[in-house]
Amino acid sequence: MKLHELSLKEQLNGLKEGSFSSTELTQHYLDRISSFDKSLNSFITVTEELALEQAKESDKRYKSNKALPLDGIPIAHKDIFCTEDILTTCGSKMLSNFKAPYSSTVVNNLSSDGVVVLGKTNMDEFAMGSSNETSFFGPVKNPWNKEYVPGGSSGGSAACVSAQLASAATATDTGGSIRQPAALCGLTGIKPTYGRVSRYGMIAFASSLDQGGVLARSAEDSAILLESMSGHDPKDSTSLNEDVPNFLGNIDSPIKGMKIGLPKEFFEKDLPNHVESSTKEAIETYKNLGAEIHEISLPNVDLSLPVYYIIAPAECSANLSRYDGVRYGYRCEDPKDIEDLYMRTREEGFGSEVKRRILIGTYALSAGYYDAYYLKAQKCRRLVANDFTEAFKSVDLILSPTTPDTSFKAGEKSDDPIEMYLQDIFTIPANLAGLPGISFPCGNHEGLPLGVQLVGNSLKEAQLFQAAHQFQEATDWHKNLPEVK
Amino acid sequence: MTVFNESWEAVIGLEIHVQLATNSKLFSGASTNFGALPNTQACNIDLAMPGVLPVLNEEVLKMAVKLGKALNANINSPTSFARKNYFYPDLPKGYQISQMDKPIVEDGFLDIELEDGSSKRIGITRAHLEEDAGKSLHEDFEGKSGIDLNRSGTPLIEIVSEPEINSPEEAVAYLKSIHSIIRYLEISDGNMAEGSMRCDANVSVRKVGSEELGTRTETKNVNSFRFVEKAIQYEIERQISEIESGNTITQETRLYDSQVNTTRPMRTKEYANDYRYFPEPDLLPVVLEDSFIEKTLEQMPEMPNEKKLRFVNEYDLSEYDASLLAADRDLANYFEEVTGESKSAKLSANWIMGELSAELNKENLHILNSKISAKQLGQLINRIEDSTISGKIAKDVFEKMWSSGNEVDDIIEKEGMQQVTDLSEIESMVSKVIDENPDQLKQYLSGKDRLFGFFVGQVMKESQGKANPAQVNEILKEKLKE
């Protein structure tokens, strides 16, 4: 078996047993990146030198029996996580020259557990997009079919893991940016409970919704990586002061008796046959594993999309104000005064989707509109969250398709923002409610993967991993990987 | 009380920004020391680097709770933060973290004392926490501006009064009272020249008896007590004369120019109208536990009004003296130290507010930098009390102490300034004076009683001021009878 075909867990075992070194593994991935990534465009920066240096250190630790929990595993970071002295662009021209002066907590947590950093992955500009077509660094291709998009905004992370150019990758999810690309690229992706993973050093899009997570090839691999990333961080005031359990702890326990809810509002939607049938098949698998299936209702869940498209732009409109050309990042040529500096820097430095959202957000917060938009959206957000609280009184997990369909062709939706926003219709509610959600492969239609999503109650990541792992023990969808040429 | 045209009344509300004296900034660990080289005290958070997050400095909560108590106000729990959005080069995030809906301090009042001795209650609407901006430096840069972000993120508390102030004098009394409170609480040095206390005045005028408020202006950039008084005075007069000449007042922000003592409108570009406030998603609402508040309040010092009352009761001082001494915590401490040494509160108060204050004012020194320590002044008063020196000689001794820093007893001894209390010595001086002034004696004996003072004066002169005046009086009376 080739090294890139091994799962993260198998690679860890191989390193421990000395079957191969981290240097070999890292070099193997670097070679694959240089062979295949030109056409995929999943990396913005490849940190070859750093990776080989880290791999060497890791090999030393294995030799001296001082190996760290994730020692020597080559991963990639979404280019939204600040990495000290390394280009951190957030997919934007605005930060196309920005080397971060510090590392994010996520990067530090993983580094202190011994991972090797292969590079920084492509993404929709400032994480705004569902197809990875808004990146200043060009679109990312779906490894299953290069005419199709990998999803977004964590499209680079998804494509590189799916193409086996990295063992796993970090990612972020504000409205579905981990789970949707996971579904479209045939991966397992988890967005944990809001506050589980520190946001310090993770460039903000919408602060109350953003959450870091993982894209990997299985629930088990995701659990291993997420455990290392998670934990209370005093540098993030919204970080939860909760112990991180062993996410692998009960991954092997049967899920007999586990109650899975199917929100009727989601299943009443007019879904394509292949989505409906693969989701039904997943439900059958769970029945066979002994889970109890219940129909439930999330009566306000249809408010999610409009609520999200007020709150996220409102927060982003303030979060992106700092990109003014004064201290770092892109600055326009020869500004004639401060007004001109602001206007042209932002006009030239931001792409159109980012500008669209800044404008929507600024409008929603303006005097005279605040009550009608932002305040009302916050109230509706509470209603959506309350629906989940009610639902979790009777079920353990909530199942739905992850996306309305399989991947779509590049350019197909890029001129229709509403059509693009509908990509996240099943994923956004979990962000509004701050709940953990996991997407994993459950089918394939015409050569493109399909995903199913489970949403759990607050802090119940372990239960999500258990349910997803049990599914993956019973099925082979997650083992299906594209052949990259 | 300033009298304008009698038919007009001024309505004034003050917004006072107080820089809180924390070691580190409101939301970052960077130092807050004043006067460091530009941009040496700005960390990644103060620079608004991508990805950074604010973490609240808990020290400010304690300070705000104490201030709330001193302002007789409610402490809100939970209290929450909001973003105030505007673009300016010295505001790195493009928004200021402030408070909107749930300010930490709300609904209080302050009783201020007016010059005529009466007191007036001024309502406090709110006091909220916010971060300071950096500074734009326009000099020294040809065609450009420099930005110093050292001040960026320094904690401020903004105290907003109700529009219940009606004259420049009341405004200053209120401002001084706030100044005294923040100094007492040691939450700020209140230095207006350095900008650690800044005052914006909202001023409008209306016809006496009118219920409706006039259009107000906000005057900024007033950086001393005196300028606050003058700026408000100017603004009231300007508004009255505008209205009386048939014009209307524009609601606007104005800058005070102390050089020419006028206010002028700020360019409209210098401030934005719509700050698009919304709850700060990076900070959770802060819950102040009862135990936290109680523990904080245990550290409350005695406040100016309480101290004043105690001075009246405990030391039998007049209300006026007590209130002057209590206004400054350091002065009050000095007074109590002097009194502790001398056991005479009245003399201590007189000396502090007389001789000592005069010297301090002359050299523009704060009481903490007095050249005579409280103990030394107490000892001087003791020498008056035990008749070693007279009150008059004491003034000379005081001056010598001030200029030399030497101890009281050393000066008295070295300069031979002890009071003469030896009866026989005084007797001989009295005899000498009587002998040398036969004409005056004759007149005195013929009924010109007023000349008694002349003889006292001559004896004191003979003794170079050192004779005990009471003894001189007594002996002189007897001798003149003979």
mmCIF file with all atom_site columns, N, CA, C and O in Angstrom, chain A residues 82 98 102 199 201 207 234-235 237 318-319 321-322 327-328 338 342 362 365-367 370, chain B residues 47-52 54-55 83 85 87-89 92-93 95 274 276-279 282 284:
data_model
loop_
_atom_site.group_PDB
_atom_site.id
_atom_site.type_symbol
_atom_site.label_atom_id
_atom_site.label_alt_id
_atom_site.label_comp_id
_atom_site.label_asym_id
_atom_site.label_entity_id
_atom_site.label_seq_id
_atom_site.pdbx_PDB_ins_code
_atom_site.Cartn_x
_atom_site.Cartn_y
_atom_site.Cartn_z
_atom_site.occupancy
_atom_site.B_iso_or_equiv
_atom_site.pdbx_formal_charge
_atom_site.auth_seq_id
_atom_site.auth_comp_id
_atom_site.auth_asym_id
_atom_site.auth_atom_id
_atom_site.pdbx_PDB_model_num
ATOM 1   N N  . CYS A 1 82  ? -3.499  32.107 11.080 1.00 0.00 ? 82  CYS A N  1
ATOM 2   C CA . CYS A 1 82  ? -2.227  32.808 11.069 1.00 0.00 ? 82  CYS A CA 1
ATOM 3   C C  . CYS A 1 82  ? -1.096  31.856 11.417 1.00 0.00 ? 82  CYS A C  1
ATOM 4   O O  . CYS A 1 82  ? -1.196  31.061 12.351 1.00 0.00 ? 82  CYS A O  1
ATOM 5   N N  . PHE A 1 98  ? 0.796   39.382 3.128  1.00 0.00 ? 98  PHE A N  1
ATOM 6   C CA . PHE A 1 98  ? 0.815   39.444 4.591  1.00 0.00 ? 98  PHE A CA 1
ATOM 7   C C  . PHE A 1 98  ? 1.444   38.204 5.219  1.00 0.00 ? 98  PHE A C  1
ATOM 8   O O  . PHE A 1 98  ? 0.918   37.100 5.123  1.00 0.00 ? 98  PHE A O  1
ATOM 9   N N  . TYR A 1 102 ? 2.445   36.248 14.127 1.00 0.00 ? 102 TYR A N  1
ATOM 10  C CA . TYR A 1 102 ? 2.210   35.296 15.227 1.00 0.00 ? 102 TYR A CA 1
ATOM 11  C C  . TYR A 1 102 ? 1.427   34.114 14.670 1.00 0.00 ? 102 TYR A C  1
ATOM 12  O O  . TYR A 1 102 ? 0.889   34.180 13.566 1.00 0.00 ? 102 TYR A O  1
ATOM 13  N N  . ARG A 1 199 ? -10.620 30.637 18.482 1.00 0.00 ? 199 ARG A N  1
ATOM 14  C CA . ARG A 1 199 ? -10.621 31.451 17.263 1.00 0.00 ? 199 ARG A CA 1
ATOM 15  C C  . ARG A 1 199 ? -9.435  32.400 17.223 1.00 0.00 ? 199 ARG A C  1
ATOM 16  O O  . ARG A 1 199 ? -9.291  33.187 16.286 1.00 0.00 ? 199 ARG A O  1
ATOM 17  N N  . GLY A 1 201 ? -6.287  33.965 16.266 1.00 0.00 ? 201 GLY A N  1
ATOM 18  C CA . GLY A 1 201 ? -5.397  33.774 15.124 1.00 0.00 ? 201 GLY A CA 1
ATOM 19  C C  . GLY A 1 201 ? -6.075  33.189 13.904 1.00 0.00 ? 201 GLY A C  1
ATOM 20  O O  . GLY A 1 201 ? -5.431  32.899 12.898 1.00 0.00 ? 201 GLY A O  1
ATOM 21  N N  . SER A 1 207 ? -17.772 36.598 13.617 1.00 0.00 ? 207 SER A N  1
ATOM 22  C CA . SER A 1 207 ? -17.245 36.126 14.895 1.00 0.00 ? 207 SER A CA 1
ATOM 23  C C  . SER A 1 207 ? -18.175 35.186 15.670 1.00 0.00 ? 207 SER A C  1
ATOM 24  O O  . SER A 1 207 ? -17.709 34.271 16.324 1.00 0.00 ? 207 SER A O  1
ATOM 25  N N  . PRO A 1 234 ? -7.415  31.121 26.911 1.00 0.00 ? 234 PRO A N  1
ATOM 26  C CA . PRO A 1 234 ? -7.664  32.411 27.566 1.00 0.00 ? 234 PRO A CA 1
ATOM 27  C C  . PRO A 1 234 ? -7.563  33.595 26.615 1.00 0.00 ? 234 PRO A C  1
ATOM 28  O O  . PRO A 1 234 ? -8.029  34.683 26.940 1.00 0.00 ? 234 PRO A O  1
ATOM 29  N N  . LYS A 1 235 ? -6.997  33.380 25.421 1.00 0.00 ? 235 LYS A N  1
ATOM 30  C CA . LYS A 1 235 ? -6.892  34.489 24.466 1.00 0.00 ? 235 LYS A CA 1
ATOM 31  C C  . LYS A 1 235 ? -8.176  34.692 23.657 1.00 0.00 ? 235 LYS A C  1
ATOM 32  O O  . LYS A 1 235 ? -8.273  35.631 22.886 1.00 0.00 ? 235 LYS A O  1
ATOM 33  N N  . SER A 1 237 ? -12.123 35.038 24.348 1.00 0.00 ? 237 SER A N  1
ATOM 34  C CA . SER A 1 237 ? -13.136 35.172 25.410 1.00 0.00 ? 237 SER A CA 1
ATOM 35  C C  . SER A 1 237 ? -14.371 34.322 25.150 1.00 0.00 ? 237 SER A C  1
ATOM 36  O O  . SER A 1 237 ? -15.158 34.090 26.061 1.00 0.00 ? 237 SER A O  1
ATOM 37  N N  . ALA A 1 318 ? -17.931 44.815 10.062 1.00 0.00 ? 318 ALA A N  1
ATOM 38  C CA . ALA A 1 318 ? -17.038 45.409 11.074 1.00 0.00 ? 318 ALA A CA 1
ATOM 39  C C  . ALA A 1 318 ? -15.690 44.691 11.099 1.00 0.00 ? 318 ALA A C  1
ATOM 40  O O  . ALA A 1 318 ? -14.636 45.329 11.168 1.00 0.00 ? 318 ALA A O  1
ATOM 41  N N  . ASN A 1 319 ? -15.726 43.351 11.013 1.00 0.00 ? 319 ASN A N  1
ATOM 42  C CA . ASN A 1 319 ? -14.481 42.590 11.092 1.00 0.00 ? 319 ASN A CA 1
ATOM 43  C C  . ASN A 1 319 ? -13.491 42.951 9.980  1.00 0.00 ? 319 ASN A C  1
ATOM 44  O O  . ASN A 1 319 ? -12.283 42.855 10.165 1.00 0.00 ? 319 ASN A O  1
ATOM 45  N N  . SER A 1 321 ? -13.206 45.900 8.568  1.00 0.00 ? 321 SER A N  1
ATOM 46  C CA . SER A 1 321 ? -12.864 47.331 8.538  1.00 0.00 ? 321 SER A CA 1
ATOM 47  C C  . SER A 1 321 ? -11.372 47.562 8.736  1.00 0.00 ? 321 SER A C  1
ATOM 48  O O  . SER A 1 321 ? -10.831 48.585 8.333  1.00 0.00 ? 321 SER A O  1
ATOM 49  N N  . ARG A 1 322 ? -10.713 46.616 9.415  1.00 0.00 ? 322 ARG A N  1
ATOM 50  C CA . ARG A 1 322 ? -9.296  46.803 9.726  1.00 0.00 ? 322 ARG A CA 1
ATOM 51  C C  . ARG A 1 322 ? -8.415  46.763 8.473  1.00 0.00 ? 322 ARG A C  1
ATOM 52  O O  . ARG A 1 322 ? -7.268  47.178 8.523  1.00 0.00 ? 322 ARG A O  1
ATOM 53  N N  . ARG A 1 327 ? -1.817  49.800 8.057  1.00 0.00 ? 327 ARG A N  1
ATOM 54  C CA . ARG A 1 327 ? -0.776  49.125 8.834  1.00 0.00 ? 327 ARG A CA 1
ATOM 55  C C  . ARG A 1 327 ? -0.130  47.924 8.150  1.00 0.00 ? 327 ARG A C  1
ATOM 56  O O  . ARG A 1 327 ? 1.029   47.613 8.386  1.00 0.00 ? 327 ARG A O  1
ATOM 57  N N  . TYR A 1 328 ? -0.890  47.184 7.359  1.00 0.00 ? 328 TYR A N  1
ATOM 58  C CA . TYR A 1 328 ? -0.349  45.978 6.728  1.00 0.00 ? 328 TYR A CA 1
ATOM 59  C C  . TYR A 1 328 ? -1.238  45.634 5.547  1.00 0.00 ? 328 TYR A C  1
ATOM 60  O O  . TYR A 1 328 ? -2.299  46.228 5.354  1.00 0.00 ? 328 TYR A O  1
ATOM 61  N N  . ILE A 1 338 ? -6.412  60.526 2.801  1.00 0.00 ? 338 ILE A N  1
ATOM 62  C CA . ILE A 1 338 ? -6.799  59.341 3.576  1.00 0.00 ? 338 ILE A CA 1
ATOM 63  C C  . ILE A 1 338 ? -8.073  58.701 3.014  1.00 0.00 ? 338 ILE A C  1
ATOM 64  O O  . ILE A 1 338 ? -8.208  57.485 2.955  1.00 0.00 ? 338 ILE A O  1
ATOM 65  N N  . TYR A 1 342 ? -8.414  54.816 1.718  1.00 0.00 ? 342 TYR A N  1
ATOM 66  C CA . TYR A 1 342 ? -9.438  53.843 2.137  1.00 0.00 ? 342 TYR A CA 1
ATOM 67  C C  . TYR A 1 342 ? -10.206 53.305 0.939  1.00 0.00 ? 342 TYR A C  1
ATOM 68  O O  . TYR A 1 342 ? -10.361 52.107 0.753  1.00 0.00 ? 342 TYR A O  1
ATOM 69  N N  . THR A 1 362 ? -23.303 46.491 6.298  1.00 0.00 ? 362 THR A N  1
ATOM 70  C CA . THR A 1 362 ? -23.305 47.907 6.668  1.00 0.00 ? 362 THR A CA 1
ATOM 71  C C  . THR A 1 362 ? -24.741 48.449 6.627  1.00 0.00 ? 362 THR A C  1
ATOM 72  O O  . THR A 1 362 ? -25.173 49.167 7.521  1.00 0.00 ? 362 THR A O  1
ATOM 73  N N  . LEU A 1 365 ? -26.919 47.279 9.558  1.00 0.00 ? 365 LEU A N  1
ATOM 74  C CA . LEU A 1 365 ? -26.600 47.879 10.864 1.00 0.00 ? 365 LEU A CA 1
ATOM 75  C C  . LEU A 1 365 ? -26.892 49.384 10.896 1.00 0.00 ? 365 LEU A C  1
ATOM 76  O O  . LEU A 1 365 ? -26.746 50.021 11.940 1.00 0.00 ? 365 LEU A O  1
ATOM 77  N N  . SER A 1 366 ? -27.305 49.933 9.765  1.00 0.00 ? 366 SER A N  1
ATOM 78  C CA . SER A 1 366 ? -27.451 51.390 9.702  1.00 0.00 ? 366 SER A CA 1
ATOM 79  C C  . SER A 1 366 ? -28.623 51.875 10.542 1.00 0.00 ? 366 SER A C  1
ATOM 80  O O  . SER A 1 366 ? -29.604 51.163 10.736 1.00 0.00 ? 366 SER A O  1
ATOM 81  N N  . ALA A 1 367 ? -28.477 53.110 10.995 1.00 0.00 ? 367 ALA A N  1
ATOM 82  C CA . ALA A 1 367 ? -29.541 53.737 11.790 1.00 0.00 ? 367 ALA A CA 1
ATOM 83  C C  . ALA A 1 367 ? -30.827 53.683 10.978 1.00 0.00 ? 367 ALA A C  1
ATOM 84  O O  . ALA A 1 367 ? -30.842 53.979 9.791  1.00 0.00 ? 367 ALA A O  1
ATOM 85  N N  . TYR A 1 370 ? -31.471 48.994 11.652 1.00 0.00 ? 370 TYR A N  1
ATOM 86  C CA . TYR A 1 370 ? -30.931 48.059 12.654 1.00 0.00 ? 370 TYR A CA 1
ATOM 87  C C  . TYR A 1 370 ? -32.024 47.181 13.271 1.00 0.00 ? 370 TYR A C  1
ATOM 88  O O  . TYR A 1 370 ? -31.913 45.966 13.323 1.00 0.00 ? 370 TYR A O  1
ATOM 89  N N  . LEU B 2 47  ? -2.709  46.633 17.407 1.00 0.00 ? 47  LEU B N  1
ATOM 90  C CA . LEU B 2 47  ? -2.483  46.939 15.991 1.00 0.00 ? 47  LEU B CA 1
ATOM 91  C C  . LEU B 2 47  ? -3.592  46.379 15.110 1.00 0.00 ? 47  LEU B C  1
ATOM 92  O O  . LEU B 2 47  ? -3.596  46.571 13.914 1.00 0.00 ? 47  LEU B O  1
ATOM 93  N N  . ALA B 2 48  ? -4.541  45.653 15.728 1.00 0.00 ? 48  ALA B N  1
ATOM 94  C CA . ALA B 2 48  ? -5.633  45.011 14.992 1.00 0.00 ? 48  ALA B CA 1
ATOM 95  C C  . ALA B 2 48  ? -5.101  44.113 13.889 1.00 0.00 ? 48  ALA B C  1
ATOM 96  O O  . ALA B 2 48  ? -5.541  44.162 12.743 1.00 0.00 ? 48  ALA B O  1
ATOM 97  N N  . MET B 2 49  ? -4.133  43.269 14.242 1.00 0.00 ? 49  MET B N  1
ATOM 98  C CA . MET B 2 49  ? -3.650  42.278 13.287 1.00 0.00 ? 49  MET B CA 1
ATOM 99  C C  . MET B 2 49  ? -4.804  41.333 12.948 1.00 0.00 ? 49  MET B C  1
ATOM 100 O O  . MET B 2 49  ? -5.688  41.116 13.773 1.00 0.00 ? 49  MET B O  1
ATOM 101 N N  . PRO B 2 50  ? -4.797  40.748 11.757 1.00 0.00 ? 50  PRO B N  1
ATOM 102 C CA . PRO B 2 50  ? -5.849  39.780 11.435 1.00 0.00 ? 50  PRO B CA 1
ATOM 103 C C  . PRO B 2 50  ? -5.863  38.654 12.474 1.00 0.00 ? 50  PRO B C  1
ATOM 104 O O  . PRO B 2 50  ? -4.806  38.176 12.883 1.00 0.00 ? 50  PRO B O  1
ATOM 105 N N  . GLY B 2 51  ? -7.056  38.268 12.900 1.00 0.00 ? 51  GLY B N  1
ATOM 106 C CA . GLY B 2 51  ? -7.192  37.102 13.771 1.00 0.00 ? 51  GLY B CA 1
ATOM 107 C C  . GLY B 2 51  ? -7.092  37.347 15.263 1.00 0.00 ? 51  GLY B C  1
ATOM 108 O O  . GLY B 2 51  ? -7.362  36.450 16.056 1.00 0.00 ? 51  GLY B O  1
ATOM 109 N N  . VAL B 2 52  ? -6.704  38.550 15.678 1.00 0.00 ? 52  VAL B N  1
ATOM 110 C CA . VAL B 2 52  ? -6.564  38.777 17.121 1.00 0.00 ? 52  VAL B CA 1
ATOM 111 C C  . VAL B 2 52  ? -7.935  38.981 17.761 1.00 0.00 ? 52  VAL B C  1
ATOM 112 O O  . VAL B 2 52  ? -8.897  39.329 17.093 1.00 0.00 ? 52  VAL B O  1
ATOM 113 N N  . PRO B 2 54  ? -10.047 40.360 21.541 1.00 0.00 ? 54  PRO B N  1
ATOM 114 C CA . PRO B 2 54  ? -9.923  41.115 22.785 1.00 0.00 ? 54  PRO B CA 1
ATOM 115 C C  . PRO B 2 54  ? -10.198 40.234 24.008 1.00 0.00 ? 54  PRO B C  1
ATOM 116 O O  . PRO B 2 54  ? -11.038 39.342 23.953 1.00 0.00 ? 54  PRO B O  1
ATOM 117 N N  . VAL B 2 55  ? -9.454  40.470 25.074 1.00 0.00 ? 55  VAL B N  1
ATOM 118 C CA . VAL B 2 55  ? -9.747  39.816 26.359 1.00 0.00 ? 55  VAL B CA 1
ATOM 119 C C  . VAL B 2 55  ? -9.834  40.926 27.403 1.00 0.00 ? 55  VAL B C  1
ATOM 120 O O  . VAL B 2 55  ? -8.917  41.736 27.532 1.00 0.00 ? 55  VAL B O  1
ATOM 121 N N  . ARG B 2 83  ? -19.720 47.340 19.451 1.00 0.00 ? 83  ARG B N  1
ATOM 122 C CA . ARG B 2 83  ? -18.768 47.937 18.515 1.00 0.00 ? 83  ARG B CA 1
ATOM 123 C C  . ARG B 2 83  ? -19.336 49.248 17.987 1.00 0.00 ? 83  ARG B C  1
ATOM 124 O O  . ARG B 2 83  ? -20.487 49.301 17.589 1.00 0.00 ? 83  ARG B O  1
ATOM 125 N N  . ASN B 2 85  ? -18.651 51.719 15.037 1.00 0.00 ? 85  ASN B N  1
ATOM 126 C CA . ASN B 2 85  ? -17.919 51.648 13.766 1.00 0.00 ? 85  ASN B CA 1
ATOM 127 C C  . ASN B 2 85  ? -17.630 53.015 13.160 1.00 0.00 ? 85  ASN B C  1
ATOM 128 O O  . ASN B 2 85  ? -18.544 53.813 12.962 1.00 0.00 ? 85  ASN B O  1
ATOM 129 N N  . PHE B 2 87  ? -14.285 54.851 10.446 1.00 0.00 ? 87  PHE B N  1
ATOM 130 C CA . PHE B 2 87  ? -12.936 54.747 9.900  1.00 0.00 ? 87  PHE B CA 1
ATOM 131 C C  . PHE B 2 87  ? -12.105 55.935 10.332 1.00 0.00 ? 87  PHE B C  1
ATOM 132 O O  . PHE B 2 87  ? -12.511 57.081 10.170 1.00 0.00 ? 87  PHE B O  1
ATOM 133 N N  . TYR B 2 88  ? -10.973 55.679 10.901 1.00 0.00 ? 88  TYR B N  1
ATOM 134 C CA . TYR B 2 88  ? -10.003 56.727 11.180 1.00 0.00 ? 88  TYR B CA 1
ATOM 135 C C  . TYR B 2 88  ? -8.640  56.054 11.339 1.00 0.00 ? 88  TYR B C  1
ATOM 136 O O  . TYR B 2 88  ? -8.560  54.974 11.912 1.00 0.00 ? 88  TYR B O  1
ATOM 137 N N  . PRO B 2 89  ? -7.582  56.671 10.824 1.00 0.00 ? 89  PRO B N  1
ATOM 138 C CA . PRO B 2 89  ? -6.295  55.961 10.824 1.00 0.00 ? 89  PRO B CA 1
ATOM 139 C C  . PRO B 2 89  ? -5.790  55.589 12.222 1.00 0.00 ? 89  PRO B C  1
ATOM 140 O O  . PRO B 2 89  ? -5.059  54.615 12.367 1.00 0.00 ? 89  PRO B O  1
ATOM 141 N N  . PRO B 2 92  ? -7.377  51.371 14.787 1.00 0.00 ? 92  PRO B N  1
ATOM 142 C CA . PRO B 2 92  ? -6.887  50.277 13.933 1.00 0.00 ? 92  PRO B CA 1
ATOM 143 C C  . PRO B 2 92  ? -7.958  49.270 13.495 1.00 0.00 ? 92  PRO B C  1
ATOM 144 O O  . PRO B 2 92  ? -7.901  48.775 12.382 1.00 0.00 ? 92  PRO B O  1
ATOM 145 N N  . LYS B 2 93  ? -8.900  48.960 14.326 1.00 0.00 ? 93  LYS B N  1
ATOM 146 C CA . LYS B 2 93  ? -9.887  47.943 13.946 1.00 0.00 ? 93  LYS B CA 1
ATOM 147 C C  . LYS B 2 93  ? -10.956 48.498 13.018 1.00 0.00 ? 93  LYS B C  1
ATOM 148 O O  . LYS B 2 93  ? -11.721 47.748 12.435 1.00 0.00 ? 93  LYS B O  1
ATOM 149 N N  . TYR B 2 95  ? -13.312 49.987 14.279 1.00 0.00 ? 95  TYR B N  1
ATOM 150 C CA . TYR B 2 95  ? -14.390 50.153 15.259 1.00 0.00 ? 95  TYR B CA 1
ATOM 151 C C  . TYR B 2 95  ? -13.769 50.257 16.633 1.00 0.00 ? 95  TYR B C  1
ATOM 152 O O  . TYR B 2 95  ? -12.645 49.794 16.866 1.00 0.00 ? 95  TYR B O  1
ATOM 153 N N  . ASP B 2 274 ? -23.337 57.982 11.730 1.00 0.00 ? 274 ASP B N  1
ATOM 154 C CA . ASP B 2 274 ? -23.938 56.680 12.014 1.00 0.00 ? 274 ASP B CA 1
ATOM 155 C C  . ASP B 2 274 ? -22.849 55.693 12.419 1.00 0.00 ? 274 ASP B C  1
ATOM 156 O O  . ASP B 2 274 ? -22.113 55.193 11.589 1.00 0.00 ? 274 ASP B O  1
ATOM 157 N N  . ARG B 2 276 ? -23.308 52.765 13.681 1.00 0.00 ? 276 ARG B N  1
ATOM 158 C CA . ARG B 2 276 ? -23.737 51.372 13.486 1.00 0.00 ? 276 ARG B CA 1
ATOM 159 C C  . ARG B 2 276 ? -23.333 50.472 14.669 1.00 0.00 ? 276 ARG B C  1
ATOM 160 O O  . ARG B 2 276 ? -22.712 49.429 14.494 1.00 0.00 ? 276 ARG B O  1
ATOM 161 N N  . TYR B 2 277 ? -23.702 50.899 15.858 1.00 0.00 ? 277 TYR B N  1
ATOM 162 C CA . TYR B 2 277 ? -23.421 50.093 17.056 1.00 0.00 ? 277 TYR B CA 1
ATOM 163 C C  . TYR B 2 277 ? -24.059 48.711 16.925 1.00 0.00 ? 277 TYR B C  1
ATOM 164 O O  . TYR B 2 277 ? -25.189 48.582 16.455 1.00 0.00 ? 277 TYR B O  1
ATOM 165 N N  . PHE B 2 278 ? -23.358 47.685 17.328 1.00 0.00 ? 278 PHE B N  1
ATOM 166 C CA . PHE B 2 278 ? -23.994 46.371 17.518 1.00 0.00 ? 278 PHE B CA 1
ATOM 167 C C  . PHE B 2 278 ? -23.181 45.594 18.553 1.00 0.00 ? 278 PHE B C  1
ATOM 168 O O  . PHE B 2 278 ? -22.018 45.922 18.805 1.00 0.00 ? 278 PHE B O  1
ATOM 169 N N  . PRO B 2 279 ? -23.811 44.609 19.199 1.00 0.00 ? 279 PRO B N  1
ATOM 170 C CA . PRO B 2 279 ? -23.137 43.892 20.288 1.00 0.00 ? 279 PRO B CA 1
ATOM 171 C C  . PRO B 2 279 ? -21.808 43.291 19.829 1.00 0.00 ? 279 PRO B C  1
ATOM 172 O O  . PRO B 2 279 ? -21.742 42.697 18.755 1.00 0.00 ? 279 PRO B O  1
ATOM 173 N N  . ASP B 2 282 ? -17.122 39.280 19.987 1.00 0.00 ? 282 ASP B N  1
ATOM 174 C CA . ASP B 2 282 ? -15.899 38.665 20.504 1.00 0.00 ? 282 ASP B CA 1
ATOM 175 C C  . ASP B 2 282 ? -15.841 38.647 22.034 1.00 0.00 ? 282 ASP B C  1
ATOM 176 O O  . ASP B 2 282 ? -14.930 38.065 22.611 1.00 0.00 ? 282 ASP B O  1
ATOM 177 N N  . LEU B 2 284 ? -18.218 38.042 25.554 1.00 0.00 ? 284 LEU B N  1
ATOM 178 C CA . LEU B 2 284 ? -19.499 37.645 26.121 1.00 0.00 ? 284 LEU B CA 1
ATOM 179 C C  . LEU B 2 284 ? -19.925 38.701 27.142 1.00 0.00 ? 284 LEU B C  1
ATOM 180 O O  . LEU B 2 284 ? -19.080 39.391 27.713 1.00 0.00 ? 284 LEU B O  1
#
